Amino acid sequence: MRRIAALALLPLVAAAQAPAPAKPKTPSEITAGAPRSDWREIAAEDLLVFELKDGKKVVMQLAPEFAPVHVANIRALSKAGWWNGAAIYRVQDNYVVQWGQNESEKPFPAGVVAKPPAEYARPLAGLGVTPLGSPDAYASRAGFVSGWPVAIHDQEGLANLAHCYAMVGVGRGLSPDTGTGGELYTVIGHAPRHLDRNIAVVGRVVQGLEHMSSLPRGTEALGFYKERTSDVPLVGAKLASDMPAAERPRFEYLAGASFDAYLNARKNRQDDFFIRPAGGADLCNVNVPVRPVPAG
Amino acid sequence: MRRIAALALLPLVAAAQAPAPAKPKTPSEITAGAPRSDWREIAAEDLLVFELKDGKKVVMQLAPEFAPVHVANIRALSKAGWWNGAAIYRVQDNYVVQWGQNESEKPFPAGVVAKPPAEYARPLAGLGVTPLGSPDAYASRAGFVSGWPVAIHDQEGLANLAHCYAMVGVGRGLSPDTGTGGELYTVIGHAPRHLDRNIAVVGRVVQGLEHMSSLPRGTEALGFYKERTSDVPLVGAKLASDMPAAERPRFEYLAGASFDAYLNARKNRQDDFFIRPAGGADLCNVNVPVRPVPAG
């Protein structure tokens, strides 16, 4: 696939030559050409910036529409400095990276709900769904809500955030414990959708996931690091809304007609490389475009 | 999820107490308890061992039933020392790791078919399929053939190896080029199934994938490393069948009634941690058990 790298240049070259019949746009071309009005900015209080050593940052988008109590907890934990001195202590290949205070005795700050409800799914009613239009092995159908990949259970009238790559969930013990939000994990492998509706999904990583996904895998059962000296320390975490305006990271996701076109192109790849468009897509293989808000 | 680590011990503890109602076995318990007769050993000529620096090894299983000419090429390349001095030169997060001779001028050895046929799918006839029993977004149905995850296109009478995590494909340029097998990639993210039937899938990594999946991500387009000094050198590669018998790695995959039970348990997780079994599974979230053949 080395030569794929050169392909990105082809459309530019072709444009300088004789006119050719219109070709369907690729997903990248649709994203790059989307009008400003088809991008939706993510609220500053929904962006949480984790800082690792050496200035590395991992930016997470919170999903209060799906797990309001857990998200409120995570905001309260951040404001109280919970993540200062936390660490990544589990990296399981094709599964998850997990971080938090692990086995430390750090007490929960005031304002944190110790036993949140089981926010594993929410009522479907009131959600504006862009249908995926392909079958799903874990739900009656699937689609997208405000840029989130969502599984829909029509008979029960419920919807849940799907455990796609980069999604973030709340570590917990056995039921009825739902976790507080003090221990989090993100998916770094094929979507472990069997966790859907068994765990509170609270958001996704929108930038810097590679600082987690490229960490050495843990050698203990479930990918836990054997020695605490292997843990990867966190400096801390801060909500974008708690930063001075000039320092806040800003992100936006693709929506509107451009997202519809992007979804269709993902299902029917017609780039020069492709011989046979699939005619469909798995929910977690669509990858809703999210990017920093362009300057200016 | 920290406390999940402790859960693995629970069944042992319970066994020492009063008898409890029989609980459904977990996927891990089924795999651990499967009789020898439900494991199938992989042929030595189908195991290719890539050696990285520091003695790190990545073991790949070849799939001659699905891409015979490409697999014959890969065997011929290995015997001729093609991989000596090759390198990993592309690591794209949530996508692929790719390795080979990249832009070097190393000539193909004799015996390599320069233009193999498009082995992107094969006739369904003659394949013994264990059905997945859940819908698939990319095919009319899905299942398992000799331990491989397979997508089935009934109308066309075709089957193809699915681009699941750890599967290995052949890098190529634009069609009708199908690649020789001299540049390979493996999946390190959510299954990029849109590549199905567009590329020759030739096998999967059965051990050591973490040596690839945890590499730093490339910063150039498509995850290519910018500088050749970032490339990760390969010492070489050797077929298990070309090693002295005592040094050969040996692997086996789960089959028979134990695999059927494992598949059912993966679709209906009833471990203590799970509240709601999914009732289904995505083809690439089943993860057919493959392990070194136990000693003795």
PDB file of N, CA, C and O in Angstrom, chain A residues 210 213-217, chain B residues 52 56 88-93 97-98 188 209-218 225 230-232:
ATOM      1  N   GLU A 210      -3.252   8.600  20.450  1.00  0.00           N
ATOM      2  CA  GLU A 210      -2.030   7.847  20.150  1.00  0.00           C
ATOM      3  C   GLU A 210      -1.061   7.844  21.337  1.00  0.00           C
ATOM      4  O   GLU A 210      -0.231   6.946  21.453  1.00  0.00           O
ATOM      5  N   SER A 213      -2.692   4.745  22.995  1.00  0.00           N
ATOM      6  CA  SER A 213      -2.769   3.485  22.242  1.00  0.00           C
ATOM      7  C   SER A 213      -1.400   2.918  21.917  1.00  0.00           C
ATOM      8  O   SER A 213      -1.284   1.721  21.637  1.00  0.00           O
ATOM      9  N   SER A 214      -0.358   3.743  21.937  1.00  0.00           N
ATOM     10  CA  SER A 214       0.976   3.236  21.609  1.00  0.00           C
ATOM     11  C   SER A 214       1.792   2.890  22.855  1.00  0.00           C
ATOM     12  O   SER A 214       2.986   2.610  22.743  1.00  0.00           O
ATOM     13  N   LEU A 215       1.165   2.894  24.011  1.00  0.00           N
ATOM     14  CA  LEU A 215       1.895   2.525  25.237  1.00  0.00           C
ATOM     15  C   LEU A 215       2.188   1.026  25.252  1.00  0.00           C
ATOM     16  O   LEU A 215       1.456   0.232  24.653  1.00  0.00           O
ATOM     17  N   PRO A 216       3.232   0.620  25.964  1.00  0.00           N
ATOM     18  CA  PRO A 216       3.510  -0.817  26.104  1.00  0.00           C
ATOM     19  C   PRO A 216       2.313  -1.524  26.729  1.00  0.00           C
ATOM     20  O   PRO A 216       1.664  -0.982  27.623  1.00  0.00           O
ATOM     21  N   ARG A 217       2.036  -2.719  26.239  1.00  0.00           N
ATOM     22  CA  ARG A 217       0.933  -3.505  26.786  1.00  0.00           C
ATOM     23  C   ARG A 217       1.322  -4.060  28.151  1.00  0.00           C
ATOM     24  O   ARG A 217       2.477  -4.442  28.374  1.00  0.00           O
TER      25      ARG A 217
ATOM     26  N   LEU B  52      12.138  -9.168  14.982  1.00  0.00           N
ATOM     27  CA  LEU B  52      12.503  -7.755  15.111  1.00  0.00           C
ATOM     28  C   LEU B  52      13.779  -7.677  15.945  1.00  0.00           C
ATOM     29  O   LEU B  52      14.353  -8.686  16.340  1.00  0.00           O
ATOM     30  N   LYS B  56      12.601  -9.820  19.645  1.00  0.00           N
ATOM     31  CA  LYS B  56      11.131  -9.788  19.587  1.00  0.00           C
ATOM     32  C   LYS B  56      10.642 -10.514  18.336  1.00  0.00           C
ATOM     33  O   LYS B  56      11.212 -10.333  17.256  1.00  0.00           O
ATOM     34  N   ILE B  88       9.530  -1.924   9.362  1.00  0.00           N
ATOM     35  CA  ILE B  88       8.192  -1.361   9.555  1.00  0.00           C
ATOM     36  C   ILE B  88       8.307   0.131   9.279  1.00  0.00           C
ATOM     37  O   ILE B  88       9.114   0.816   9.904  1.00  0.00           O
ATOM     38  N   TYR B  89       7.517   0.629   8.332  1.00  0.00           N
ATOM     39  CA  TYR B  89       7.659   2.030   7.922  1.00  0.00           C
ATOM     40  C   TYR B  89       6.351   2.815   8.000  1.00  0.00           C
ATOM     41  O   TYR B  89       6.280   3.972   7.647  1.00  0.00           O
ATOM     42  N   ARG B  90       5.293   2.142   8.469  1.00  0.00           N
ATOM     43  CA  ARG B  90       3.989   2.819   8.559  1.00  0.00           C
ATOM     44  C   ARG B  90       3.228   2.297   9.770  1.00  0.00           C
ATOM     45  O   ARG B  90       3.048   1.084   9.907  1.00  0.00           O
ATOM     46  N   VAL B  91       2.790   3.206  10.635  1.00  0.00           N
ATOM     47  CA  VAL B  91       1.955   2.837  11.784  1.00  0.00           C
ATOM     48  C   VAL B  91       0.854   3.894  11.887  1.00  0.00           C
ATOM     49  O   VAL B  91       1.101   5.024  12.319  1.00  0.00           O
ATOM     50  N   GLN B  92      -0.340   3.529  11.463  1.00  0.00           N
ATOM     51  CA  GLN B  92      -1.464   4.471  11.455  1.00  0.00           C
ATOM     52  C   GLN B  92      -2.435   4.080  12.557  1.00  0.00           C
ATOM     53  O   GLN B  92      -2.963   2.958  12.550  1.00  0.00           O
ATOM     54  N   ASP B  93      -2.680   4.992  13.478  1.00  0.00           N
ATOM     55  CA  ASP B  93      -3.562   4.680  14.611  1.00  0.00           C
ATOM     56  C   ASP B  93      -4.946   4.258  14.128  1.00  0.00           C
ATOM     57  O   ASP B  93      -5.491   4.806  13.170  1.00  0.00           O
ATOM     58  N   VAL B  97      -0.440  -1.412  10.675  1.00  0.00           N
ATOM     59  CA  VAL B  97       1.028  -1.366  10.701  1.00  0.00           C
ATOM     60  C   VAL B  97       1.491  -2.048   9.416  1.00  0.00           C
ATOM     61  O   VAL B  97       0.968  -3.105   9.055  1.00  0.00           O
ATOM     62  N   GLN B  98       2.450  -1.446   8.729  1.00  0.00           N
ATOM     63  CA  GLN B  98       2.877  -1.984   7.435  1.00  0.00           C
ATOM     64  C   GLN B  98       4.384  -2.144   7.398  1.00  0.00           C
ATOM     65  O   GLN B  98       5.115  -1.298   7.906  1.00  0.00           O
ATOM     66  N   ILE B 188      -4.541  -2.884  13.253  1.00  0.00           N
ATOM     67  CA  ILE B 188      -4.353  -2.563  14.679  1.00  0.00           C
ATOM     68  C   ILE B 188      -5.451  -1.628  15.185  1.00  0.00           C
ATOM     69  O   ILE B 188      -5.226  -0.850  16.116  1.00  0.00           O
ATOM     70  N   LEU B 209       1.745  -9.498  18.303  1.00  0.00           N
ATOM     71  CA  LEU B 209       1.215  -8.299  17.639  1.00  0.00           C
ATOM     72  C   LEU B 209       1.507  -7.035  18.444  1.00  0.00           C
ATOM     73  O   LEU B 209       1.670  -5.951  17.886  1.00  0.00           O
ATOM     74  N   GLU B 210       1.606  -7.186  19.785  1.00  0.00           N
ATOM     75  CA  GLU B 210       1.848  -6.005  20.622  1.00  0.00           C
ATOM     76  C   GLU B 210       3.179  -5.326  20.278  1.00  0.00           C
ATOM     77  O   GLU B 210       3.352  -4.138  20.539  1.00  0.00           O
ATOM     78  N   HIS B 211       4.118  -6.084  19.660  1.00  0.00           N
ATOM     79  CA  HIS B 211       5.376  -5.445  19.248  1.00  0.00           C
ATOM     80  C   HIS B 211       5.148  -4.480  18.085  1.00  0.00           C
ATOM     81  O   HIS B 211       5.980  -3.624  17.809  1.00  0.00           O
ATOM     82  N   MET B 212       4.053  -4.660  17.392  1.00  0.00           N
ATOM     83  CA  MET B 212       3.714  -3.750  16.296  1.00  0.00           C
ATOM     84  C   MET B 212       2.690  -2.702  16.727  1.00  0.00           C
ATOM     85  O   MET B 212       2.820  -1.528  16.429  1.00  0.00           O
ATOM     86  N   SER B 213       1.661  -3.152  17.451  1.00  0.00           N
ATOM     87  CA  SER B 213       0.550  -2.244  17.765  1.00  0.00           C
ATOM     88  C   SER B 213       0.948  -1.149  18.741  1.00  0.00           C
ATOM     89  O   SER B 213       0.289  -0.116  18.812  1.00  0.00           O
ATOM     90  N   SER B 214       2.028  -1.370  19.499  1.00  0.00           N
ATOM     91  CA  SER B 214       2.436  -0.354  20.474  1.00  0.00           C
ATOM     92  C   SER B 214       3.546   0.557  19.942  1.00  0.00           C
ATOM     93  O   SER B 214       4.099   1.350  20.698  1.00  0.00           O
ATOM     94  N   LEU B 215       3.852   0.470  18.663  1.00  0.00           N
ATOM     95  CA  LEU B 215       4.880   1.351  18.091  1.00  0.00           C
ATOM     96  C   LEU B 215       4.366   2.786  17.979  1.00  0.00           C
ATOM     97  O   LEU B 215       3.155   3.010  17.865  1.00  0.00           O
ATOM     98  N   PRO B 216       5.274   3.749  18.006  1.00  0.00           N
ATOM     99  CA  PRO B 216       4.844   5.142  17.807  1.00  0.00           C
ATOM    100  C   PRO B 216       4.125   5.292  16.475  1.00  0.00           C
ATOM    101  O   PRO B 216       4.496   4.672  15.478  1.00  0.00           O
ATOM    102  N   ARG B 217       3.075   6.090  16.478  1.00  0.00           N
ATOM    103  CA  ARG B 217       2.323   6.332  15.250  1.00  0.00           C
ATOM    104  C   ARG B 217       3.129   7.236  14.322  1.00  0.00           C
ATOM    105  O   ARG B 217       3.817   8.163  14.771  1.00  0.00           O
ATOM    106  N   GLY B 218       3.037   6.985  13.021  1.00  0.00           N
ATOM    107  CA  GLY B 218       3.725   7.824  12.042  1.00  0.00           C
ATOM    108  C   GLY B 218       3.044   9.170  11.924  1.00  0.00           C
ATOM    109  O   GLY B 218       1.818   9.268  12.049  1.00  0.00           O
ATOM    110  N   TYR B 225       6.075   6.816   8.570  1.00  0.00           N
ATOM    111  CA  TYR B 225       7.118   7.514   9.325  1.00  0.00           C
ATOM    112  C   TYR B 225       7.772   8.552   8.417  1.00  0.00           C
ATOM    113  O   TYR B 225       8.017   8.291   7.229  1.00  0.00           O
ATOM    114  N   SER B 230      13.279   6.564  11.686  1.00  0.00           N
ATOM    115  CA  SER B 230      12.182   6.133  12.568  1.00  0.00           C
ATOM    116  C   SER B 230      11.748   4.698  12.265  1.00  0.00           C
ATOM    117  O   SER B 230      11.070   4.063  13.075  1.00  0.00           O
ATOM    118  N   ASP B 231      12.097   4.204  11.075  1.00  0.00           N
ATOM    119  CA  ASP B 231      11.676   2.857  10.690  1.00  0.00           C
ATOM    120  C   ASP B 231      12.146   1.837  11.726  1.00  0.00           C
ATOM    121  O   ASP B 231      13.201   2.003  12.351  1.00  0.00           O
ATOM    122  N   VAL B 232      11.371   0.799  11.890  1.00  0.00           N
ATOM    123  CA  VAL B 232      11.701  -0.265  12.844  1.00  0.00           C
ATOM    124  C   VAL B 232      12.218  -1.448  12.041  1.00  0.00           C
ATOM    125  O   VAL B 232      11.474  -2.099  11.304  1.00  0.00           O
TER     126      VAL B 232
END
